[in-house]
CSV table of C-alpha atoms in Angstrom, one decimal:
chain,number,residue,atom,x,y,z
A,213,UNK,CA,22.6,6.4,-3.2
A,214,UNK,CA,25.7,6.0,-1.0
A,215,UNK,CA,24.7,4.1,2.1
A,216,UNK,CA,27.1,6.2,4.2
A,217,UNK,CA,24.9,9.2,3.4
A,218,UNK,CA,21.5,7.5,3.8
A,219,UNK,CA,19.1,9.1,6.3
A,220,UNK,CA,18.2,6.1,8.5
A,221,UNK,CA,20.3,3.4,9.9
A,222,UNK,CA,19.9,-0.4,10.3
A,223,UNK,CA,19.4,-1.7,13.9
A,224,UNK,CA,20.6,-5.0,15.3
A,225,UNK,CA,17.5,-5.4,17.5
A,226,UNK,CA,13.9,-4.4,17.0
A,227,UNK,CA,12.2,-2.0,19.5
A,228,UNK,CA,10.8,-3.9,22.4
A,229,UNK,CA,7.3,-2.3,22.0
A,230,UNK,CA,6.8,-3.7,18.5
A,231,UNK,CA,4.9,-6.9,18.2
A,232,UNK,CA,4.3,-7.3,14.4
A,233,UNK,CA,6.9,-8.6,12.1
A,234,UNK,CA,6.4,-5.8,9.5
A,235,UNK,CA,7.1,-3.2,12.1
A,236,UNK,CA,10.1,-5.0,13.4
A,237,UNK,CA,11.8,-5.6,10.1
A,238,UNK,CA,10.9,-2.1,8.7
A,239,UNK,CA,12.2,-0.4,11.8
A,240,UNK,CA,15.4,-2.5,11.9
A,241,UNK,CA,16.0,-1.9,8.2
A,242,UNK,CA,15.7,1.9,8.4
A,243,UNK,CA,12.4,2.1,6.5
A,244,UNK,CA,10.1,3.7,9.1
A,245,UNK,CA,10.2,5.5,12.4
A,246,UNK,CA,7.6,5.0,15.1
A,247,UNK,CA,6.3,8.4,16.5
A,248,UNK,CA,3.6,6.9,18.7
A,249,UNK,CA,1.2,3.9,18.6
A,250,UNK,CA,-0.2,3.6,15.1
A,251,UNK,CA,1.7,6.6,13.8
A,252,UNK,CA,4.8,6.2,11.7
A,253,UNK,CA,7.1,8.3,9.6
A,254,UNK,CA,8.5,6.9,6.4
A,255,UNK,CA,12.3,7.3,6.1
A,256,UNK,CA,13.9,7.6,2.6
A,257,UNK,CA,14.0,3.8,2.0
A,258,UNK,CA,10.4,3.4,3.1
A,259,UNK,CA,9.2,6.4,1.1
A,260,UNK,CA,10.8,5.0,-2.0
A,261,UNK,CA,8.7,1.9,-1.6
A,262,UNK,CA,5.5,3.9,-1.0
A,263,UNK,CA,6.2,5.9,-4.1
A,264,UNK,CA,6.6,2.7,-6.2
A,265,UNK,CA,3.3,1.4,-4.8
A,266,UNK,CA,1.7,4.8,-5.5
A,267,UNK,CA,2.9,4.8,-9.1
A,268,UNK,CA,1.4,1.4,-9.7
A,269,UNK,CA,-1.9,2.5,-8.3
A,270,UNK,CA,-1.9,5.7,-10.4
A,271,UNK,CA,-1.2,3.7,-13.6
A,272,UNK,CA,-4.1,1.3,-13.0
A,273,UNK,CA,-6.6,4.0,-11.8
A,274,UNK,CA,-5.8,6.2,-14.8
A,275,UNK,CA,-6.3,3.2,-17.1
A,276,UNK,CA,-9.9,2.9,-15.9
A,277,UNK,CA,-10.7,6.6,-16.3
A,278,UNK,CA,-9.8,7.9,-12.8
A,279,UNK,CA,-8.7,11.5,-12.6
A,280,UNK,CA,-6.3,12.4,-9.7
A,281,UNK,CA,-7.2,15.3,-7.4
A,282,UNK,CA,-6.4,16.3,-3.8
A,283,UNK,CA,-9.1,17.2,-1.2
A,284,UNK,CA,-9.1,19.0,2.0
A,285,UNK,CA,-8.1,17.1,5.2
A,286,UNK,CA,-9.8,19.5,7.7
A,287,UNK,CA,-13.6,18.9,7.5
A,288,UNK,CA,-16.3,21.2,8.9
A,289,UNK,CA,-18.8,19.4,11.2
A,290,UNK,CA,-21.6,19.9,8.8
A,291,UNK,CA,-20.3,17.3,6.4
A,292,UNK,CA,-20.5,14.3,8.8
A,293,UNK,CA,-23.6,15.7,10.4
A,294,UNK,CA,-25.4,15.6,7.0
A,295,UNK,CA,-24.9,11.8,6.8
A,296,UNK,CA,-25.1,10.9,10.5
A,297,UNK,CA,-21.5,10.0,10.8
A,298,UNK,CA,-20.3,12.8,13.2
A,299,UNK,CA,-20.3,10.5,16.2
A,300,UNK,CA,-18.6,7.5,14.6
A,301,UNK,CA,-16.1,6.2,17.1
A,302,UNK,CA,-13.0,6.5,14.9
A,303,UNK,CA,-13.4,10.2,14.0
A,304,UNK,CA,-10.8,12.5,15.3
A,305,UNK,CA,-12.5,15.8,16.2
A,306,UNK,CA,-10.8,19.2,16.5
A,307,UNK,CA,-11.5,22.1,18.9
A,308,UNK,CA,-10.9,25.5,17.3
A,309,UNK,CA,-9.6,28.3,19.5
A,310,UNK,CA,-12.1,29.4,22.2
A,311,UNK,CA,-14.7,26.7,21.3
A,312,UNK,CA,-16.2,24.4,23.9
A,313,UNK,CA,-17.4,21.8,21.3
A,314,UNK,CA,-15.5,20.6,18.3
A,315,UNK,CA,-16.6,22.0,15.0
A,316,UNK,CA,-14.1,20.2,12.7
A,317,UNK,CA,-12.7,16.7,12.1
A,318,UNK,CA,-9.6,15.6,10.3
A,319,UNK,CA,-10.2,13.3,7.4
A,320,UNK,CA,-11.0,9.7,8.0
A,321,UNK,CA,-12.7,9.4,4.6
A,322,UNK,CA,-14.0,11.7,1.9
A,323,UNK,CA,-17.5,10.6,0.6
A,324,UNK,CA,-19.1,13.7,2.0
A,325,UNK,CA,-16.5,16.1,0.7
A,326,UNK,CA,-16.4,14.7,-2.9
A,327,UNK,CA,-20.3,14.5,-3.0
A,328,UNK,CA,-20.6,18.2,-2.3
A,329,UNK,CA,-17.8,19.1,-4.8
A,330,UNK,CA,-19.4,16.9,-7.5
A,331,UNK,CA,-22.8,18.7,-6.9
A,332,UNK,CA,-21.2,21.8,-8.3
A,333,UNK,CA,-20.1,20.2,-11.5
A,334,UNK,CA,-22.5,17.4,-12.3
A,335,UNK,CA,-25.9,18.6,-13.7
A,336,UNK,CA,-26.7,16.3,-16.7
A,337,UNK,CA,-26.5,12.7,-17.7
A,338,UNK,CA,-23.9,13.9,-20.2
A,339,UNK,CA,-21.6,14.6,-17.3
A,340,UNK,CA,-21.7,10.9,-16.2
A,341,UNK,CA,-20.0,8.6,-15.6
A,342,UNK,CA,-17.2,10.3,-13.8
A,343,UNK,CA,-14.4,8.9,-11.5
A,344,UNK,CA,-11.9,10.9,-9.4
A,345,UNK,CA,-9.3,9.7,-6.9
A,346,UNK,CA,-6.6,11.0,-4.5
A,347,UNK,CA,-3.7,9.7,-2.5
A,348,UNK,CA,-3.9,11.4,0.9
A,349,UNK,CA,-3.3,10.9,4.6
A,350,UNK,CA,-6.3,9.6,6.7
A,351,UNK,CA,-6.8,9.7,10.4
A,352,UNK,CA,-8.8,7.2,12.5
A,353,UNK,CA,-9.0,6.7,16.2
A,354,UNK,CA,-7.9,3.1,16.1
A,355,UNK,CA,-8.1,1.5,19.6
A,356,UNK,CA,-6.0,-1.5,18.5
A,357,UNK,CA,-3.0,0.2,16.9
A,358,UNK,CA,-0.6,-2.7,17.5
A,359,UNK,CA,0.1,-4.3,14.2
A,360,UNK,CA,2.6,-1.9,12.7
A,361,UNK,CA,1.5,-0.5,9.3
A,362,UNK,CA,-1.4,-3.0,9.2
A,363,UNK,CA,-3.5,-1.0,11.7
A,364,UNK,CA,-2.7,2.7,12.1
A,365,UNK,CA,-4.2,5.9,13.4
A,366,UNK,CA,-2.6,7.9,10.6
A,367,UNK,CA,-2.1,6.3,7.2
A,368,UNK,CA,-1.8,7.0,3.5
A,369,UNK,CA,-4.8,5.9,1.4
A,370,UNK,CA,-5.8,5.9,-2.3
A,371,UNK,CA,-9.5,6.7,-2.4
A,372,UNK,CA,-11.4,6.6,-5.6
A,373,UNK,CA,-15.0,7.8,-6.0
A,374,UNK,CA,-17.3,7.1,-9.0
A,375,UNK,CA,-20.5,8.8,-10.1
A,376,UNK,CA,-23.2,7.1,-12.3
A,377,UNK,CA,-26.6,7.6,-13.7
A,378,UNK,CA,-27.8,4.1,-12.7
A,379,UNK,CA,-27.1,1.1,-10.5
A,380,UNK,CA,-26.2,-0.9,-13.6
A,381,UNK,CA,-23.6,1.6,-14.7
A,382,UNK,CA,-22.2,1.7,-11.2
A,383,UNK,CA,-21.9,-2.1,-11.0
A,384,UNK,CA,-20.3,-2.2,-14.5
A,385,UNK,CA,-17.6,0.2,-13.2
A,386,UNK,CA,-17.4,-1.7,-9.9
A,387,UNK,CA,-16.2,-4.8,-11.8
A,388,UNK,CA,-13.6,-2.7,-13.7
A,389,UNK,CA,-12.2,-1.5,-10.4
A,390,UNK,CA,-12.1,-5.0,-9.1
A,391,UNK,CA,-10.0,-6.1,-12.1
A,392,UNK,CA,-7.8,-3.1,-11.6
A,393,UNK,CA,-7.3,-3.9,-7.9
A,394,UNK,CA,-6.2,-7.5,-8.7
A,395,UNK,CA,-3.7,-6.0,-11.2
A,396,UNK,CA,-2.4,-3.6,-8.6
A,397,UNK,CA,-1.8,-6.2,-5.9
A,398,UNK,CA,-0.3,-8.7,-8.3
A,399,UNK,CA,2.2,-6.0,-9.5
A,400,UNK,CA,3.0,-5.5,-5.8
A,401,UNK,CA,3.8,-9.2,-5.4
A,402,UNK,CA,0.6,-10.0,-3.5
A,403,UNK,CA,-2.1,-12.6,-4.3
A,404,UNK,CA,-5.5,-11.0,-3.5
A,405,UNK,CA,-8.7,-12.8,-2.9
A,406,UNK,CA,-12.0,-11.0,-3.8
A,407,UNK,CA,-14.1,-11.4,-0.6
A,408,UNK,CA,-17.7,-10.5,0.2
A,409,UNK,CA,-18.0,-8.3,3.2
A,410,UNK,CA,-20.2,-6.0,5.2
A,411,UNK,CA,-20.6,-2.2,4.5
A,412,UNK,CA,-19.7,-0.9,8.0
A,413,UNK,CA,-20.1,2.8,8.4
A,414,UNK,CA,-20.0,3.4,4.7
A,415,UNK,CA,-23.1,1.7,3.2
A,416,UNK,CA,-25.9,-0.8,4.2
A,417,UNK,CA,-25.0,-2.9,1.1
A,418,UNK,CA,-22.7,-5.8,0.9
A,419,UNK,CA,-19.2,-4.7,-0.2
A,420,UNK,CA,-16.0,-6.5,-1.3
A,421,UNK,CA,-12.6,-6.7,0.3
A,422,UNK,CA,-9.3,-7.7,-1.2
A,423,UNK,CA,-7.7,-10.1,1.3
A,424,UNK,CA,-4.2,-11.6,1.3
A,425,UNK,CA,-3.8,-14.9,3.2
A,426,UNK,CA,-1.4,-14.5,6.1
A,427,UNK,CA,-1.1,-16.2,9.5
A,428,UNK,CA,-0.8,-12.8,11.2
A,429,UNK,CA,-4.0,-11.5,9.6
A,430,UNK,CA,-6.7,-10.1,11.9
A,431,UNK,CA,-9.5,-11.0,9.5
A,432,UNK,CA,-10.9,-14.5,9.0
A,433,UNK,CA,-12.3,-15.5,5.7
A,434,UNK,CA,-14.0,-18.6,4.3
A,435,UNK,CA,-12.5,-19.3,0.8
A,436,UNK,CA,-13.2,-22.1,-1.7
A,437,UNK,CA,-10.2,-24.1,-2.6
A,438,UNK,CA,-11.7,-24.7,-6.0
A,439,UNK,CA,-13.0,-21.3,-7.4
A,440,UNK,CA,-11.6,-19.0,-4.7
A,441,UNK,CA,-15.0,-17.6,-3.9
A,442,UNK,CA,-14.7,-16.0,-0.4
A,443,UNK,CA,-16.7,-14.4,2.3
A,444,UNK,CA,-15.6,-12.5,5.4
A,445,UNK,CA,-16.5,-14.5,8.6
A,446,UNK,CA,-18.4,-11.4,10.0
A,447,UNK,CA,-21.2,-11.9,7.4
A,448,UNK,CA,-20.6,-15.4,6.2
A,449,UNK,CA,-23.0,-18.4,6.5
A,450,UNK,CA,-20.3,-20.7,5.1
A,451,UNK,CA,-18.4,-23.2,7.3
A,452,UNK,CA,-14.9,-24.7,7.1
A,453,UNK,CA,-15.1,-28.1,5.4
A,454,UNK,CA,-18.5,-27.2,3.9
A,455,UNK,CA,-19.4,-26.8,0.2
A,456,UNK,CA,-18.9,-23.6,-1.8
A,457,UNK,CA,-22.3,-22.4,-3.1
A,458,UNK,CA,-20.6,-21.3,-6.4
A,459,UNK,CA,-18.8,-24.6,-7.5
A,460,UNK,CA,-19.5,-27.0,-4.6
A,461,UNK,CA,-15.8,-27.1,-3.8
A,462,UNK,CA,-14.4,-27.5,-0.3
A,463,UNK,CA,-14.4,-24.3,1.9
A,464,UNK,CA,-11.4,-23.5,4.0
A,465,UNK,CA,-11.0,-21.1,6.9
A,466,UNK,CA,-8.0,-18.7,6.6
A,467,UNK,CA,-6.5,-15.8,8.4
A,468,UNK,CA,-6.0,-12.8,6.1
A,469,UNK,CA,-5.0,-9.2,5.8
A,470,UNK,CA,-7.4,-6.7,4.1
A,471,UNK,CA,-5.4,-4.6,1.6
A,472,UNK,CA,-8.3,-2.9,-0.3
A,473,UNK,CA,-12.0,-2.6,-0.4
A,474,UNK,CA,-14.8,-1.4,-2.7
A,475,UNK,CA,-18.2,-0.1,-1.8
A,476,UNK,CA,-21.4,0.4,-3.9
A,477,UNK,CA,-22.7,3.5,-2.0
A,478,UNK,CA,-25.9,4.0,-3.9
A,479,UNK,CA,-27.5,7.4,-3.3
A,480,UNK,CA,-26.8,7.9,0.4
A,481,UNK,CA,-24.3,10.7,-0.1
A,482,UNK,CA,-25.9,12.3,-3.2
A,483,UNK,CA,-29.2,12.6,-1.3
A,484,UNK,CA,-27.4,14.3,1.7
A,485,UNK,CA,-25.7,16.9,-0.6
A,486,UNK,CA,-28.3,17.3,-3.4
A,487,UNK,CA,-26.1,15.7,-5.9
A,488,UNK,CA,-28.6,15.5,-8.8
A,489,UNK,CA,-28.5,15.1,-12.6
A,490,UNK,CA,-31.1,15.6,-15.3
A,491,UNK,CA,-31.7,12.4,-17.4
A,492,UNK,CA,-32.6,12.3,-21.1
A,493,UNK,CA,-36.2,13.2,-20.3
A,494,UNK,CA,-35.1,16.2,-18.2
A,495,UNK,CA,-36.1,14.4,-14.9
A,496,UNK,CA,-34.0,15.1,-11.8
A,497,UNK,CA,-32.4,12.0,-10.4
A,498,UNK,CA,-29.9,11.4,-7.6
A,499,UNK,CA,-26.4,10.4,-8.8
A,500,UNK,CA,-25.4,6.8,-7.9
A,501,UNK,CA,-22.0,6.6,-6.2
A,502,UNK,CA,-19.2,4.1,-5.5
A,503,UNK,CA,-16.1,4.4,-3.4
A,504,UNK,CA,-12.9,2.3,-3.5
A,505,UNK,CA,-9.9,2.3,-1.1
A,506,UNK,CA,-6.4,1.0,-0.9
A,507,UNK,CA,-4.1,1.6,2.1
A,508,UNK,CA,-0.6,2.2,0.8
A,509,UNK,CA,1.2,1.6,4.1
A,510,UNK,CA,-0.9,-1.5,4.8
A,511,UNK,CA,0.0,-2.8,1.3
A,512,UNK,CA,3.7,-2.2,2.2
A,513,UNK,CA,3.3,-3.9,5.5
A,514,UNK,CA,1.5,-6.9,3.9
A,515,UNK,CA,4.3,-7.3,1.4
A,516,UNK,CA,6.8,-7.6,4.3
A,517,UNK,CA,4.6,-10.0,6.2
A,518,UNK,CA,4.3,-12.3,3.2
A,519,UNK,CA,7.8,-11.9,1.6
A,520,UNK,CA,10.6,-12.4,4.1
A,521,UNK,CA,12.9,-15.0,5.6
A,522,UNK,CA,14.8,-15.4,8.9
A,523,UNK,CA,17.3,-12.8,7.7
A,524,UNK,CA,15.1,-10.0,6.6
A,525,UNK,CA,12.8,-8.6,3.9
A,526,UNK,CA,12.6,-9.9,0.3
A,527,UNK,CA,11.2,-7.1,-1.8
A,528,UNK,CA,9.4,-7.9,-5.1
A,529,UNK,CA,11.3,-6.2,-7.9
A,530,UNK,CA,8.4,-3.9,-8.7
A,531,UNK,CA,8.4,-2.1,-5.4
A,532,UNK,CA,12.0,-2.5,-4.1
A,533,UNK,CA,13.5,0.8,-3.0
A,534,UNK,CA,16.6,0.0,-5.1
A,535,UNK,CA,17.3,-2.7,-7.7
A,536,UNK,CA,20.9,-3.4,-6.7
A,537,UNK,CA,22.7,-3.4,-3.3
A,538,UNK,CA,26.4,-2.9,-4.2
A,539,UNK,CA,28.7,-3.9,-1.4
A,540,UNK,CA,32.3,-2.7,-1.2
A,541,UNK,CA,34.3,-5.0,1.2
A,542,UNK,CA,36.9,-3.2,3.2
A,543,UNK,CA,40.4,-3.8,2.0
A,544,UNK,CA,44.0,-2.5,2.6
A,545,UNK,CA,44.2,-2.1,-1.2
A,546,UNK,CA,42.8,1.0,-2.9
A,547,UNK,CA,41.9,-1.2,-5.9
A,548,UNK,CA,38.6,-2.5,-4.3
A,549,UNK,CA,37.3,1.0,-3.7
A,550,UNK,CA,38.3,2.2,-7.1
A,551,UNK,CA,36.6,-0.7,-8.8
A,552,UNK,CA,33.4,-0.4,-6.7
A,553,UNK,CA,33.1,3.3,-7.3
A,554,UNK,CA,33.5,2.8,-11.1
A,555,UNK,CA,30.8,0.1,-11.1
A,556,UNK,CA,28.6,2.4,-9.0
A,557,UNK,CA,28.9,5.3,-11.5
A,558,UNK,CA,28.3,2.9,-14.4
A,559,UNK,CA,25.1,1.6,-12.8
A,560,UNK,CA,23.9,5.2,-12.3
A,561,UNK,CA,24.7,6.1,-15.8
A,562,UNK,CA,22.6,3.1,-17.0
A,563,UNK,CA,19.8,4.5,-14.8
A,564,UNK,CA,19.9,1.4,-12.5
A,565,UNK,CA,18.7,2.1,-9.0
A,566,UNK,CA,21.6,1.2,-6.8
A,567,UNK,CA,22.3,1.5,-3.0
A,568,UNK,CA,26.1,1.5,-2.6
A,569,UNK,CA,27.4,0.3,0.7
A,570,UNK,CA,30.6,2.4,0.9
A,571,UNK,CA,30.8,2.4,4.8
A,572,UNK,CA,34.4,2.0,5.8
A,573,UNK,CA,33.6,1.2,9.5
A,574,UNK,CA,31.5,-1.9,8.7
A,575,UNK,CA,32.8,-5.4,8.4
A,576,UNK,CA,32.0,-7.8,5.6
A,577,UNK,CA,29.7,-9.7,7.9
A,578,UNK,CA,27.8,-6.6,9.0
A,579,UNK,CA,27.3,-5.5,5.4
A,580,UNK,CA,26.0,-8.9,4.3
A,581,UNK,CA,23.6,-8.9,7.3
A,582,UNK,CA,22.3,-5.4,6.4
A,583,UNK,CA,21.9,-6.4,2.8
A,584,UNK,CA,19.8,-9.4,3.8
A,585,UNK,CA,17.8,-7.3,6.2
A,586,UNK,CA,17.1,-4.5,3.7
A,587,UNK,CA,16.2,-7.1,1.1
A,588,UNK,CA,17.0,-5.6,-2.4
A,589,UNK,CA,16.5,-8.0,-5.3
A,590,UNK,CA,20.2,-8.1,-6.3
A,591,UNK,CA,23.4,-8.1,-4.2
A,592,UNK,CA,26.7,-7.3,-5.9
A,593,UNK,CA,29.9,-7.7,-4.0
A,594,UNK,CA,33.3,-6.1,-4.9
A,595,UNK,CA,36.2,-7.5,-2.8
A,596,UNK,CA,39.9,-8.6,-3.2
A,597,UNK,CA,38.6,-12.1,-3.9
A,598,UNK,CA,36.2,-11.1,-6.7
A,599,UNK,CA,38.8,-8.9,-8.3
A,600,UNK,CA,41.2,-11.8,-8.3
A,601,UNK,CA,38.5,-13.8,-10.1
A,602,UNK,CA,38.0,-10.9,-12.5
A,603,UNK,CA,34.4,-10.6,-11.8
A,604,UNK,CA,31.6,-9.6,-9.4
A,605,UNK,CA,29.9,-11.8,-6.8
A,606,UNK,CA,26.2,-11.5,-7.5
A,607,UNK,CA,23.3,-13.1,-5.6
A,608,UNK,CA,19.6,-12.7,-5.9
A,609,UNK,CA,17.8,-12.1,-2.6
A,610,UNK,CA,15.4,-14.9,-3.4
A,611,UNK,CA,18.2,-17.4,-4.0
A,612,UNK,CA,20.8,-19.0,-1.7
A,613,UNK,CA,23.8,-19.3,-4.0
A,614,UNK,CA,26.0,-16.5,-5.2
A,615,UNK,CA,28.0,-16.6,-8.5
A,616,UNK,CA,30.8,-14.7,-10.1
A,617,UNK,CA,29.8,-12.9,-13.3
A,618,UNK,CA,31.3,-10.1,-15.4
A,619,UNK,CA,30.4,-6.4,-15.1
A,620,UNK,CA,28.7,-6.7,-18.5
A,621,UNK,CA,26.5,-9.6,-17.3
A,622,UNK,CA,25.6,-7.6,-14.1
A,623,UNK,CA,24.6,-4.6,-16.1
A,624,UNK,CA,22.4,-6.8,-18.3
A,625,UNK,CA,20.8,-8.5,-15.2
A,626,UNK,CA,20.3,-5.2,-13.4
A,627,UNK,CA,18.6,-3.6,-16.4
A,628,UNK,CA,16.0,-6.3,-16.9
């Protein structure tokens, strides 16, 4: 991609109305555009990151038997009425033309929708277990939409739903999802902590969150420094400095960001929508359900909050929008442009994702600053100086020192 043609520009200053670091850096870097409080559009750079995160999620969900689908976002009132969730504060309700009272809501979650669909296709124990997921936009009336992508009113979510013949089968799958979630977050460059939490509006049972330690986090967890057992402060009886009940290690209080959650739903939704199956004896039983969520935008925002320096973002290689940032330093000689364009075409031919800063109006200093702000894993510089040294100046975003290497060495490094 030629940076001169990129839809989205870097900014010297962050918008004054942004408080969170993730929103400031992502806006300045040309990754997102703020439409209103808690509502953001993803520009091409940001969408490339989202797609990388989505691909990782799909791989891990498919690996544990998840089948991808896509459900309706406009929900008839009867769905939430059936489970007593129509008047939940976060629900956005919709007035149809001529109506005095809203009869629809736009999706904030999909337990009710998937339960009704499943009731049409599950009838026997032979149909179980089953797991289906989607990646779709959700809408929630968030009163505290002030943390950039960490707390939005409109956001992209992966929601997985599983269906089982027993609680035991549910909990066996629940543990598989937990393992898959740790893999997902690790692949995204995040260290997640499995944390006991409340069920909120979803279930009366205890649930689990996947928390990432961060000073900007709005959650507080108590976590053991020995075995990493953790509980959310909202439900915890642990105390900072106390002993962990699992290993008797020391408990610490930490601020954190929730990036995912899993819920053992039981039969709440299957009872509301007559989701039944016949067991081996022919007896009718309610299907046992679980639900599992990951916020893609929140994951992206958390990566930025935990992987940056004073100059900008530092993307993990697995989710970076491009692998290489190729900088052509303005020169009176046509040789620099010719060499840079040749390298650009070579990288593309090798299927290396490359952002080529070919902007003639930008100084070397401006290009270096933009490269640090955007934060791609590798920066490669072509200038009169590097040509004189018969090489390319290459620097990893995670390192301070640059070095001169050959084009052959760069291609090998970029292809790793």
